[in-house]
mmCIF file of C-alpha atoms in Angstrom:
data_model
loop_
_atom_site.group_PDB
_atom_site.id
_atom_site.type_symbol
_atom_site.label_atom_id
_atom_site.label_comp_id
_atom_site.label_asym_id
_atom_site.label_seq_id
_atom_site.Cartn_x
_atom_site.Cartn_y
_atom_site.Cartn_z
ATOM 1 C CA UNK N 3 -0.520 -10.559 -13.941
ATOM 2 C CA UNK N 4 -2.613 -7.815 -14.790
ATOM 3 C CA UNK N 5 -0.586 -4.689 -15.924
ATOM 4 C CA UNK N 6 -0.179 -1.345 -13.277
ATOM 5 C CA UNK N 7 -3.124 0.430 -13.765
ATOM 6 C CA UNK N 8 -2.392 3.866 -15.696
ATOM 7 C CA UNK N 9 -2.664 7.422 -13.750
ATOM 8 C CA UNK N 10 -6.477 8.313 -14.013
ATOM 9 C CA UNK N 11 -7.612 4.772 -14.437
ATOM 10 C CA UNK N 12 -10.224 3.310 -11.840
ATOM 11 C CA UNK N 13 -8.650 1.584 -9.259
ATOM 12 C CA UNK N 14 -9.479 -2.451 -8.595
ATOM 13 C CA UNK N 15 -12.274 -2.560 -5.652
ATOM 14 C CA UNK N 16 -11.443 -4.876 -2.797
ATOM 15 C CA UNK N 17 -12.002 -6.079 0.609
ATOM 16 C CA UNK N 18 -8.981 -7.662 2.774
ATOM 17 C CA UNK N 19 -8.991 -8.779 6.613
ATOM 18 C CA UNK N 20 -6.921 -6.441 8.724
ATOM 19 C CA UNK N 21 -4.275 -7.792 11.131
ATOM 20 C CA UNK N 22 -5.958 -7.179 14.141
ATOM 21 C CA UNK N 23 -9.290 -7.978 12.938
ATOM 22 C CA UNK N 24 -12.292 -6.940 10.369
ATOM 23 C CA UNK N 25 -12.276 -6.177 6.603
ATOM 24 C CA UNK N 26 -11.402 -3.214 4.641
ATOM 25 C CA UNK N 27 -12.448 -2.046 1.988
ATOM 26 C CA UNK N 28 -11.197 0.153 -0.393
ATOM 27 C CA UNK N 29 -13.720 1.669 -1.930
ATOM 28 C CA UNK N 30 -15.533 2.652 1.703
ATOM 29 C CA UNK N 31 -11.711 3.883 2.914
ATOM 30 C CA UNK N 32 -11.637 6.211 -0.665
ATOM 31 C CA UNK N 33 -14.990 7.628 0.139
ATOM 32 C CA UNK N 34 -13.629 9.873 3.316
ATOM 33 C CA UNK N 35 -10.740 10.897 1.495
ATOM 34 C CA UNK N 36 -7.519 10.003 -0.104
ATOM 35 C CA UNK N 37 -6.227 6.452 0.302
ATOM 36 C CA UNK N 38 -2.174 5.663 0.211
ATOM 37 C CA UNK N 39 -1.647 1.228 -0.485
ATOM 38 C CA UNK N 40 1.863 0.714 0.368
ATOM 39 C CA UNK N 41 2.638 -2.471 -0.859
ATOM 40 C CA UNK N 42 5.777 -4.293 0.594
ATOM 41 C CA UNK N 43 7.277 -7.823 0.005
ATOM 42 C CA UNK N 44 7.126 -9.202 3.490
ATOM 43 C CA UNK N 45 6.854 -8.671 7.568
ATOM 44 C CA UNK N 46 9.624 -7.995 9.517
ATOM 45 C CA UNK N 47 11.954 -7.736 6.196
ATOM 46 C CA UNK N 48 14.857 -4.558 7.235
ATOM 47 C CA UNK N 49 13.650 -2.254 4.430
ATOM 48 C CA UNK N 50 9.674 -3.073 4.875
ATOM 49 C CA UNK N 51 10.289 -2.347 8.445
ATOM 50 C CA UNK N 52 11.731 0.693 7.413
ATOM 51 C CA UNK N 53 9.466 1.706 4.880
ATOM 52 C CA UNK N 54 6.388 1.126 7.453
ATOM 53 C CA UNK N 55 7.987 3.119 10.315
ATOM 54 C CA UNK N 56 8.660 6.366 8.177
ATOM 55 C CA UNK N 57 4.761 6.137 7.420
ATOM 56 C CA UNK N 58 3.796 5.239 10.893
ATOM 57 C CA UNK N 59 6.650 8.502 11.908
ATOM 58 C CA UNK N 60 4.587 10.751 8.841
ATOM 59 C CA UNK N 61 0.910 9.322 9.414
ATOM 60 C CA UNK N 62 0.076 12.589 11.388
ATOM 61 C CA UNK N 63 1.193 14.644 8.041
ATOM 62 C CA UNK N 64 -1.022 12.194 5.819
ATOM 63 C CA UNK N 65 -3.644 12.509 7.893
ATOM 64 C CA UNK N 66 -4.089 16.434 8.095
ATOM 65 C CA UNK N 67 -4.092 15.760 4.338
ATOM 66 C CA UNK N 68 -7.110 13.358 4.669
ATOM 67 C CA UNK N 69 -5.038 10.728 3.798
ATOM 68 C CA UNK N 70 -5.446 6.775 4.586
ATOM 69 C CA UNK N 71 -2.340 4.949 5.082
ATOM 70 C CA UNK N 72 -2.544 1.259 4.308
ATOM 71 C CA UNK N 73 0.261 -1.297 4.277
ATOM 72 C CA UNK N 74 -0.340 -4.369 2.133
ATOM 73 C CA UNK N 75 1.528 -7.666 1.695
ATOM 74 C CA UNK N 76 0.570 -11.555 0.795
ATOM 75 C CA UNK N 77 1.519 -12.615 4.612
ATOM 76 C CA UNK N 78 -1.248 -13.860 6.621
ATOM 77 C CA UNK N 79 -2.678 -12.260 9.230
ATOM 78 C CA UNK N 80 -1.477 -13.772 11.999
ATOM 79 C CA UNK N 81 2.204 -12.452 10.654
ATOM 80 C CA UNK N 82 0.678 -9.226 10.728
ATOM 81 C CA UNK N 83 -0.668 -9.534 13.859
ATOM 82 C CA UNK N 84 2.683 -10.284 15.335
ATOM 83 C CA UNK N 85 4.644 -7.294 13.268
ATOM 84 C CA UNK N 86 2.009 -4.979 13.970
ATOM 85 C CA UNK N 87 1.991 -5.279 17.565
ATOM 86 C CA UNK N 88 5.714 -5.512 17.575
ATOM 87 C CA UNK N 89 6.128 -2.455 15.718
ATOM 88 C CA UNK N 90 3.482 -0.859 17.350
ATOM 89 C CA UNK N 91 2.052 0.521 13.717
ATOM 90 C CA UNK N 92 -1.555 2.189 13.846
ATOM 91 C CA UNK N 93 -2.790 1.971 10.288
ATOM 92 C CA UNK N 94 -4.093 -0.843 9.114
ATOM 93 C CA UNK N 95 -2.042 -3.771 7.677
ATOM 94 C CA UNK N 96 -4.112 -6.048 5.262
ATOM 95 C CA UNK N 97 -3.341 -9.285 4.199
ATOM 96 C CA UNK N 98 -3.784 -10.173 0.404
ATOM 97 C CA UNK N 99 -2.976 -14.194 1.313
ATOM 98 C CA UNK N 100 -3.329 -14.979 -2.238
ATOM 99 C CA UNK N 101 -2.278 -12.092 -4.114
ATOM 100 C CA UNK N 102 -5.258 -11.554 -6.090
ATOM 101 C CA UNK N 103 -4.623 -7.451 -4.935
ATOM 102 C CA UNK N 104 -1.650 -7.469 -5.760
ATOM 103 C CA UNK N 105 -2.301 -9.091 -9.530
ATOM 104 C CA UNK N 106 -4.817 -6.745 -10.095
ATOM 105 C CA UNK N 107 -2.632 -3.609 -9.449
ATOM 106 C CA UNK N 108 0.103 -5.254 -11.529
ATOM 107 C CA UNK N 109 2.603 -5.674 -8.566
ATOM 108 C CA UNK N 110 2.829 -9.575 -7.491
ATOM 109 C CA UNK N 111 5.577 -11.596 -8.224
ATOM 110 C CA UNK N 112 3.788 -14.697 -9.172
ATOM 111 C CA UNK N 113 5.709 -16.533 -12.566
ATOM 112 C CA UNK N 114 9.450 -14.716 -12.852
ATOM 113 C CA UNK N 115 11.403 -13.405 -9.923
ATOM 114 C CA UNK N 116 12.309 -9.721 -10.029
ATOM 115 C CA UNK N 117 15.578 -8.467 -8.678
ATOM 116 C CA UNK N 118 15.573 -9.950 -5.130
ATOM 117 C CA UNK N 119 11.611 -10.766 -4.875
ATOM 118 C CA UNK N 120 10.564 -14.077 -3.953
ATOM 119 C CA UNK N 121 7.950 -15.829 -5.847
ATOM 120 C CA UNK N 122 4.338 -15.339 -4.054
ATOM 121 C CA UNK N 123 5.292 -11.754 -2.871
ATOM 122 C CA UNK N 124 4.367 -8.604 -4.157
ATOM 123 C CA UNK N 125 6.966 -5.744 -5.763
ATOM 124 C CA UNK N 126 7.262 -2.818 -3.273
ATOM 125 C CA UNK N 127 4.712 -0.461 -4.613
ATOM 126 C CA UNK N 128 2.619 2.789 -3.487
ATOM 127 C CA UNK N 129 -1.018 4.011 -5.064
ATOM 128 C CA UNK N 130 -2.798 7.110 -4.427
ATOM 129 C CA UNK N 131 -6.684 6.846 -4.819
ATOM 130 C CA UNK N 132 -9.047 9.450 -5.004
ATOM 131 C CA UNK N 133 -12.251 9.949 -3.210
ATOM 132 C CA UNK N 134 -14.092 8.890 -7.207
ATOM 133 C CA UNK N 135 -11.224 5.186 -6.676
ATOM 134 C CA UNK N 136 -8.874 7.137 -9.590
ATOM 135 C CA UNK N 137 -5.552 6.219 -9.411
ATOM 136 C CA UNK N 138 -3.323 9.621 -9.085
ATOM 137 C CA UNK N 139 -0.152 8.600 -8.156
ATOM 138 C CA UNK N 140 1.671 5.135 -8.580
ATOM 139 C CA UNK N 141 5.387 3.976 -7.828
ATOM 140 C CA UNK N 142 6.145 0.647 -8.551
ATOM 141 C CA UNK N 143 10.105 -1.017 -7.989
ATOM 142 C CA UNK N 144 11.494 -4.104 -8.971
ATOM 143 C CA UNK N 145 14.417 -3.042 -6.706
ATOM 144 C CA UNK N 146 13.282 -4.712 -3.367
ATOM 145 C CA UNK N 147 15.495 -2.427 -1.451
ATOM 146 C CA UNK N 148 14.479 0.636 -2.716
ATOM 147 C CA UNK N 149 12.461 2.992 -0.622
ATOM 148 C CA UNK N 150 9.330 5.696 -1.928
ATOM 149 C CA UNK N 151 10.185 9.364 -1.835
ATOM 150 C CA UNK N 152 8.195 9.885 0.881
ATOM 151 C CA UNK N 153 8.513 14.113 0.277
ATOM 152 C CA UNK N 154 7.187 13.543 -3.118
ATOM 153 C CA UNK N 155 3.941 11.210 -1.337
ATOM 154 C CA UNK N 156 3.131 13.993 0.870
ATOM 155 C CA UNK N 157 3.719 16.594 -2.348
ATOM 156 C CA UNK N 158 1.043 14.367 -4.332
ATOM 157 C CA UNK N 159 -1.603 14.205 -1.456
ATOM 158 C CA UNK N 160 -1.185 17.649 -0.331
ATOM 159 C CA UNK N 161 -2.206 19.139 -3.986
ATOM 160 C CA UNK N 162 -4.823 16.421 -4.264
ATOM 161 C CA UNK N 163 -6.224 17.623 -0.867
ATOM 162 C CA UNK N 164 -5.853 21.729 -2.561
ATOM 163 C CA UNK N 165 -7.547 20.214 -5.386
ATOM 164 C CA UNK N 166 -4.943 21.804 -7.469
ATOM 165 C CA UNK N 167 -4.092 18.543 -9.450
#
C-alpha cells in the first residue's frame, strides 16, 4: 500500500465508473474547482450511511464553496446503484472495485485488518484537492466508526475558495 500522500503533494489521477453510469475523473472534476473524496468502507454500513447523508444534508454549503463532493468505496456499482437510489444521494458515488484508488491514496485495507475494517475495503478517509490536483487537506481513521469533522471540511474549503490558505 502506497503511503497517504503528504499535504501539498500531487494527488494520484484517476478515472472510476459512477453508480448510475459514466466515468469520472479526477483530474477533469479538480479543474472547476475544489474536489472533496470521501472514502468509506462499505454501502449501506450505519456510520457510512451516516457519513454520506450529512454530506448529501451539507452539499449545498460545499457547493457555494465550489466544492465537489465524491463518495468512494471498493463496492461495485451495482451496490451503489442500489444505495444511491435508496438514499436518494446526488453526488456521485464511484466504485474503486479493486482498490487500486484507494492503494494509491494510502487508505485500503488490503494485507492487515485495522480496527474493525474488513480486508478488501478501504479506511474511512477524506481528501481535499485543489484546482492544480494538490492535496490540502487529508483525514484518514483506522477507527471505522469514527466520523470527519464536517465544520472543520467546510473551514478548509471555505479558505481554499478565499484563497487565504
Amino acid at each position: 500500500m502506497a503511503p497517504v500522500p503528504a499535504i501539498g503533494e500531487i494527488a494520484p489521477d484517476f478515472e472510476l465508473p459512477e453508480a448510475y453510469g459514466g466515468m469520472v475523473r479526477l483530474s477533469e472534476a479538480a479543474a472547476g474547482g475544489l474536489v472533496l473524496l470521501a472514502f468509506y468502507p462499505s454501502d449501506f454500513g450505519i456510520m457510512c450511511t451516516v457519513e454520506m447523508k450529512m454530506l448529501q444534508s451539507l452539499l449545498p454549503k460545499f457547493e457555494d464553496l465550489h466544492t465537489a463532493v465524491m463518495g468512494i468505496s471498493t463496492n461495485s456499482v451495482f451496490t451503489h446503484s442500489a444505495w444511491k437510489g435508496s438514499m436518494k444521494f446526488t453526488f456521485p458515488i464511484l466504485s474503486d472495485f479493486d482498490g487500486r484508488v484507494s492503494d494509491s491514496l494510502g487508505v485500503f485495507v488490503g494485507e492487515m485488518a485495522a480496527a474493525g475494517y474488513m480486508l478488501g475495503r478501504c479506511m474511512r478517509a477524506v481528501f481535499i484537492i485543489d484546482r492544480d490536483m494538490v492535496v490540502r487537506y487529508f483525514w484518514v481513521t483506522e477507527d471505522h466508526a469514527s466520523e470527519p469533522d464536517y465544520d472543520e471540511l467546510l473551514d478548509v474549503c471555505a479558505r481554499l475558495d478565499r484563497g487565504s490558505d
